[in-house]
GROMACS .gro file of C-alpha atoms in nm:
model
  259
    1MET     CA    1  13.231   8.782  14.377
    2ALA     CA    2  13.576   8.629  14.407
    3GLN     CA    3  13.477   8.297  14.563
    4PRO     CA    4  13.373   8.002  14.346
    5VAL     CA    5  13.004   7.938  14.307
    6PHE     CA    6  12.816   7.613  14.261
    7ASP     CA    7  12.500   7.722  14.085
    8ALA     CA    8  12.256   7.474  14.237
    9HIS     CA    9  11.964   7.574  14.016
   10LEU     CA   10  11.982   7.673  13.651
   11HIS     CA   11  11.781   7.595  13.341
   12ILE     CA   12  11.897   7.545  12.985
   13VAL     CA   13  11.634   7.599  12.715
   14ASP     CA   14  11.733   7.478  12.369
   15SER     CA   15  11.475   7.494  12.090
   16ALA     CA   16  11.654   7.207  11.915
   17PHE     CA   17  11.485   6.979  12.169
   18PRO     CA   18  11.116   6.928  12.253
   19LEU     CA   19  10.934   7.192  12.456
   20VAL     CA   20  10.584   7.150  12.596
   21GLU     CA   21  10.345   7.431  12.688
   22ASN     CA   22  10.273   7.443  13.060
   23GLU     CA   23   9.974   7.654  13.160
   24GLY     CA   24  10.000   7.811  12.814
   25TYR     CA   25  10.365   7.910  12.865
   26LEU     CA   26  10.669   7.839  12.651
   27PRO     CA   27  11.007   7.994  12.745
   28GLY     CA   28  11.247   8.170  12.516
   29GLN     CA   29  11.577   8.010  12.425
   30PHE     CA   30  11.859   8.011  12.680
   31THR     CA   31  12.148   7.795  12.562
   32VAL     CA   32  12.468   7.688  12.733
   33ALA     CA   33  12.642   7.974  12.552
   34ASP     CA   34  12.380   8.218  12.682
   35TYR     CA   35  12.425   8.086  13.036
   36ARG     CA   36  12.804   8.117  13.024
   37LYS     CA   37  12.782   8.473  12.894
   38ARG     CA   38  12.527   8.575  13.158
   39THR     CA   39  12.729   8.430  13.448
   40ASP     CA   40  13.071   8.541  13.328
   41GLU     CA   41  13.122   8.769  13.632
   42LEU     CA   42  12.990   8.526  13.894
   43HIS     CA   43  13.280   8.276  13.915
   44VAL     CA   44  13.050   7.981  13.854
   45ALA     CA   45  13.263   7.667  13.863
   46GLY     CA   46  12.989   7.404  13.874
   47GLY     CA   47  12.617   7.366  13.893
   48ALA     CA   48  12.296   7.172  13.852
   49VAL     CA   49  12.092   7.189  13.532
   50VAL     CA   50  11.729   7.148  13.639
   51SER     CA   51  11.453   7.017  13.412
   52GLY     CA   52  11.154   7.251  13.394
   53SER     CA   53  10.786   7.172  13.353
   54PHE     CA   54  10.808   7.291  12.991
   55GLN     CA   55  11.062   7.016  12.918
   56ALA     CA   56  10.837   6.738  13.050
   57PHE     CA   57  11.035   6.413  13.039
   58ASP     CA   58  11.277   6.501  12.757
   59GLN     CA   59  11.632   6.397  12.842
   60GLY     CA   60  11.801   6.492  12.516
   61TYR     CA   61  11.849   6.859  12.602
   62LEU     CA   62  11.987   6.769  12.946
   63ILE     CA   63  12.243   6.519  12.819
   64ALA     CA   64  12.357   6.762  12.549
   65ALA     CA   65  12.387   7.050  12.799
   66LEU     CA   66  12.591   6.844  13.046
   67LYS     CA   67  12.834   6.741  12.772
   68LYS     CA   68  12.894   7.108  12.692
   69LEU     CA   69  12.916   7.230  13.051
   70GLY     CA   70  13.164   6.970  13.177
   71PRO     CA   71  13.209   6.733  13.472
   72THR     CA   72  13.142   6.981  13.754
   73PHE     CA   73  12.787   7.026  13.626
   74VAL     CA   74  12.518   6.769  13.694
   75GLY     CA   75  12.159   6.711  13.591
   76VAL     CA   76  11.833   6.720  13.786
   77THR     CA   77  11.570   6.542  13.581
   78GLN     CA   78  11.202   6.465  13.572
   79ILE     CA   79  11.119   6.106  13.482
   80PRO     CA   80  10.795   5.910  13.462
   81VAL     CA   81  10.731   5.647  13.728
   82ASP     CA   82  10.769   5.366  13.475
   83THR     CA   83  11.125   5.467  13.382
   84SER     CA   84  11.330   5.148  13.374
   85ASP     CA   85  11.626   5.077  13.600
   86ARG     CA   86  11.847   5.068  13.292
   87GLN     CA   87  11.733   5.415  13.184
   88ILE     CA   88  11.803   5.559  13.530
   89LEU     CA   89  12.155   5.414  13.526
   90GLU     CA   90  12.215   5.548  13.175
   91LEU     CA   91  12.111   5.895  13.293
   92HIS     CA   92  12.345   5.859  13.587
   93GLU     CA   93  12.631   5.783  13.349
   94ALA     CA   94  12.540   6.101  13.159
   95GLY     CA   95  12.574   6.307  13.479
   96VAL     CA   96  12.225   6.315  13.629
   97ARG     CA   97  12.228   6.317  14.009
   98ALA     CA   98  11.872   6.392  14.121
   99VAL     CA   99  11.505   6.341  14.035
  100ARG     CA  100  11.273   6.640  14.054
  101PHE     CA  101  10.906   6.654  14.143
  102ASN     CA  102  10.743   6.971  14.016
  103VAL     CA  103  10.449   6.985  14.255
  104PHE     CA  104  10.408   7.360  14.212
  105ARG     CA  105  10.333   7.345  13.839
  106GLY     CA  106  10.260   6.976  13.786
  107GLY     CA  107  10.399   6.758  13.509
  108SER     CA  108  10.584   6.497  13.714
  109ALA     CA  109  10.489   6.205  13.934
  110SER     CA  110  10.197   6.239  14.172
  111LEU     CA  111  10.258   6.265  14.542
  112GLY     CA  112  10.135   5.910  14.582
  113GLU     CA  113  10.418   5.792  14.355
  114LEU     CA  114  10.685   6.022  14.497
  115ASP     CA  115  10.812   5.789  14.769
  116ARG     CA  116  10.845   5.484  14.545
  117LEU     CA  117  11.021   5.659  14.259
  118ALA     CA  118  11.249   5.865  14.485
  119ARG     CA  119  11.362   5.557  14.675
  120ARG     CA  120  11.420   5.354  14.361
  121ALA     CA  121  11.634   5.631  14.206
  122HIS     CA  122  11.838   5.656  14.525
  123ASP     CA  123  11.883   5.280  14.562
  124LEU     CA  124  11.989   5.243  14.199
  125ALA     CA  125  12.210   5.547  14.149
  126GLY     CA  126  12.240   5.742  14.474
  127TRP     CA  127  12.018   6.021  14.343
  128HIS     CA  128  11.858   6.264  14.583
  129THR     CA  129  11.509   6.411  14.549
  130GLU     CA  130  11.427   6.773  14.465
  131LEU     CA  131  11.090   6.936  14.528
  132TYR     CA  132  10.947   7.246  14.367
  133ILE     CA  133  10.667   7.309  14.613
  134ASP     CA  134  10.515   7.579  14.828
  135ALA     CA  135  10.622   7.466  15.176
  136GLN     CA  136  10.294   7.605  15.307
  137LYS     CA  137  10.121   7.319  15.120
  138ILE     CA  138  10.326   7.044  15.288
  139ASP     CA  139  10.092   6.866  15.525
  140ASN     CA  140  10.192   6.619  15.796
  141ASP     CA  141  10.163   6.316  15.567
  142LEU     CA  142  10.386   6.466  15.301
  143ALA     CA  143  10.632   6.593  15.563
  144ARG     CA  144  10.669   6.237  15.691
  145ILE     CA  145  10.738   6.112  15.338
  146ILE     CA  146  10.994   6.384  15.275
  147THR     CA  147  11.187   6.342  15.598
  148ALA     CA  148  11.196   5.963  15.557
  149LEU     CA  149  11.370   5.987  15.218
  150PRO     CA  150  11.751   5.942  15.208
  151ALA     CA  151  11.826   6.293  15.075
  152VAL     CA  152  11.601   6.584  14.975
  153SER     CA  153  11.629   6.947  14.870
  154ILE     CA  154  11.358   7.211  14.830
  155ASP     CA  155  11.367   7.482  14.566
  156HIS     CA  156  11.338   7.859  14.607
  157LEU     CA  157  11.339   7.881  14.989
  158GLY     CA  158  11.006   7.699  14.996
  159MET     CA  159  10.836   7.982  14.803
  160THR     CA  160  10.630   8.162  15.070
  161ALA     CA  161  10.670   8.323  15.411
  162GLY     CA  162  10.382   8.116  15.540
  163GLY     CA  163  10.576   7.800  15.459
  164LEU     CA  164  10.889   7.899  15.650
  165PRO     CA  165  10.799   7.726  15.980
  166THR     CA  166  10.736   7.400  15.793
  167LEU     CA  167  11.055   7.444  15.595
  168LEU     CA  168  11.259   7.491  15.911
  169ARG     CA  169  11.114   7.173  16.061
  170LEU     CA  170  11.228   6.989  15.749
  171VAL     CA  171  11.575   7.145  15.772
  172GLU     CA  172  11.596   7.014  16.128
  173ARG     CA  173  11.548   6.667  15.980
  174GLY     CA  174  11.826   6.705  15.722
  175VAL     CA  175  11.649   6.859  15.422
  176LYS     CA  176  11.858   7.098  15.209
  177VAL     CA  177  11.727   7.428  15.072
  178LYS     CA  178  11.813   7.634  14.766
  179ALA     CA  179  11.839   8.010  14.807
  180THR     CA  180  11.715   8.075  14.456
  181GLY     CA  181  11.443   8.249  14.262
  182PHE     CA  182  11.423   8.572  14.462
  183GLY     CA  183  11.216   8.719  14.179
  184ARG     CA  184  10.945   8.454  14.219
  185ILE     CA  185  10.916   8.396  14.594
  186LYS     CA  186  10.664   8.561  14.826
  187MET     CA  187  10.888   8.630  15.123
  188ASP     CA  188  11.191   8.825  15.238
  189PRO     CA  189  11.486   8.607  15.134
  190ALA     CA  190  11.718   8.748  15.402
  191THR     CA  191  11.474   8.646  15.676
  192ALA     CA  192  11.457   8.290  15.541
  193ILE     CA  193  11.835   8.270  15.496
  194ARG     CA  194  11.901   8.378  15.853
  195ALA     CA  195  11.648   8.129  15.989
  196ILE     CA  196  11.782   7.836  15.787
  197MET     CA  197  12.142   7.909  15.881
  198LYS     CA  198  12.054   7.914  16.250
  199VAL     CA  199  11.904   7.566  16.219
  200ASP     CA  200  12.169   7.408  15.995
  201PRO     CA  201  12.446   7.604  15.817
  202THR     CA  202  12.515   7.305  15.590
  203ALA     CA  203  12.159   7.308  15.453
  204LEU     CA  204  12.176   7.622  15.239
  205MET     CA  205  12.284   7.625  14.873
  206VAL     CA  206  12.277   7.913  14.624
  207GLY     CA  207  12.163   7.924  14.264
  208THR     CA  208  12.077   8.169  13.989
  209ASP     CA  209  11.750   8.017  13.867
  210LEU     CA  210  11.849   8.150  13.525
  211PRO     CA  211  11.686   8.233  13.292
  212SER     CA  212  11.421   8.292  13.559
  213THR     CA  213  11.129   8.170  13.350
  214ARG     CA  214  10.794   8.317  13.459
  215ALA     CA  215  10.951   8.499  13.754
  216GLU     CA  216  10.826   8.851  13.827
  217ARG     CA  217  11.184   8.961  13.781
  218PRO     CA  218  11.492   8.770  13.659
  219PHE     CA  219  11.797   8.685  13.867
  220ARG     CA  220  12.029   8.975  13.945
  221ASN     CA  221  12.394   8.949  14.047
  222GLU     CA  222  12.290   9.153  14.349
  223ASP     CA  223  12.092   8.851  14.472
  224PHE     CA  224  12.421   8.676  14.549
  225GLN     CA  225  12.550   8.992  14.715
  226LEU     CA  226  12.240   8.995  14.935
  227ILE     CA  227  12.311   8.637  15.046
  228GLN     CA  228  12.673   8.716  15.127
  229GLN     CA  229  12.590   9.038  15.311
  230THR     CA  230  12.319   8.864  15.513
  231LEU     CA  231  12.556   8.588  15.621
  232GLU     CA  232  12.837   8.827  15.709
  233ALA     CA  233  12.601   9.054  15.905
  234GLU     CA  234  12.496   8.751  16.111
  235GLY     CA  235  12.860   8.682  16.198
  236PHE     CA  236  12.911   8.363  16.002
  237ALA     CA  237  13.275   8.279  15.943
  238PRO     CA  238  13.430   8.308  15.595
  239ASP     CA  239  13.448   7.930  15.559
  240GLN     CA  240  13.075   7.902  15.634
  241VAL     CA  241  12.998   8.170  15.376
  242ALA     CA  242  13.216   7.989  15.124
  243ALA     CA  243  13.033   7.663  15.200
  244VAL     CA  244  12.698   7.825  15.119
  245PHE     CA  245  12.831   7.936  14.781
  246TRP     CA  246  13.024   7.620  14.696
  247GLY     CA  247  13.087   7.346  14.950
  248ASN     CA  248  12.734   7.259  15.062
  249ALA     CA  249  12.607   7.208  14.708
  250ALA     CA  250  12.928   7.048  14.579
  251ASP     CA  251  12.908   6.789  14.856
  252PHE     CA  252  12.540   6.729  14.787
  253TYR     CA  253  12.568   6.693  14.409
  254LEU     CA  254  12.920   6.571  14.335
  255ASN     CA  255  13.006   6.338  14.623
  256VAL     CA  256  12.711   6.097  14.620
  257PRO     CA  257  12.836   5.766  14.478
  258PRO     CA  258  12.609   5.506  14.317
  259GLN     CA  259  12.475   5.248  14.559
   0.00000   0.00000   0.00000
């Protein structure tokens, strides 16, 4: 691909920092050097390093990775609800731009704490909220919480085909979606991409999900080709295609100033 890519969802796994078994799973190492080598042909010019369940609340790996990757890469972290205001602002200075709630695998704040922590992180540092969740499990109460938050994104196209109607209702209310993890979702990604773009072309962001921990298959470069071909077949203009690969995510992650 010749156009620049903002990789809105990647993981760095460095055994020099703490790792915690989640459901009996520990990932293999995938360092910044490994990531750069793997994405050498993809024209990645920025991205978001996302904390996984196996990293719990460790921030050391994330800060170290962001220093190596440079200023067009940001962090998406998991933090406990009792994280101090000072700690949130220090993480912001280190390049963190979002707080993640891993509802799908657990290990972060409960749903009852989601609203309070998400709002505090946004009020302090302008962070948005990211949800790893099966959209099929989003009930009316949680949907109201999500749509009332200042800024939200949902990982991996909402995970399942059964969750797509709920996901689209959230997109109508301003929620962003990552077209990521095609090797872990239970749906046709092209169908979801077309539906999201018809509701809001600014909502969709791409990502590799590397190193694709626990996915049935890892990311393939062809996944990006599928996204591009789907958009072009639907008649979206080149600037809209470019926005899906760069502009939508760059605006979401890089242009949110502290409050």
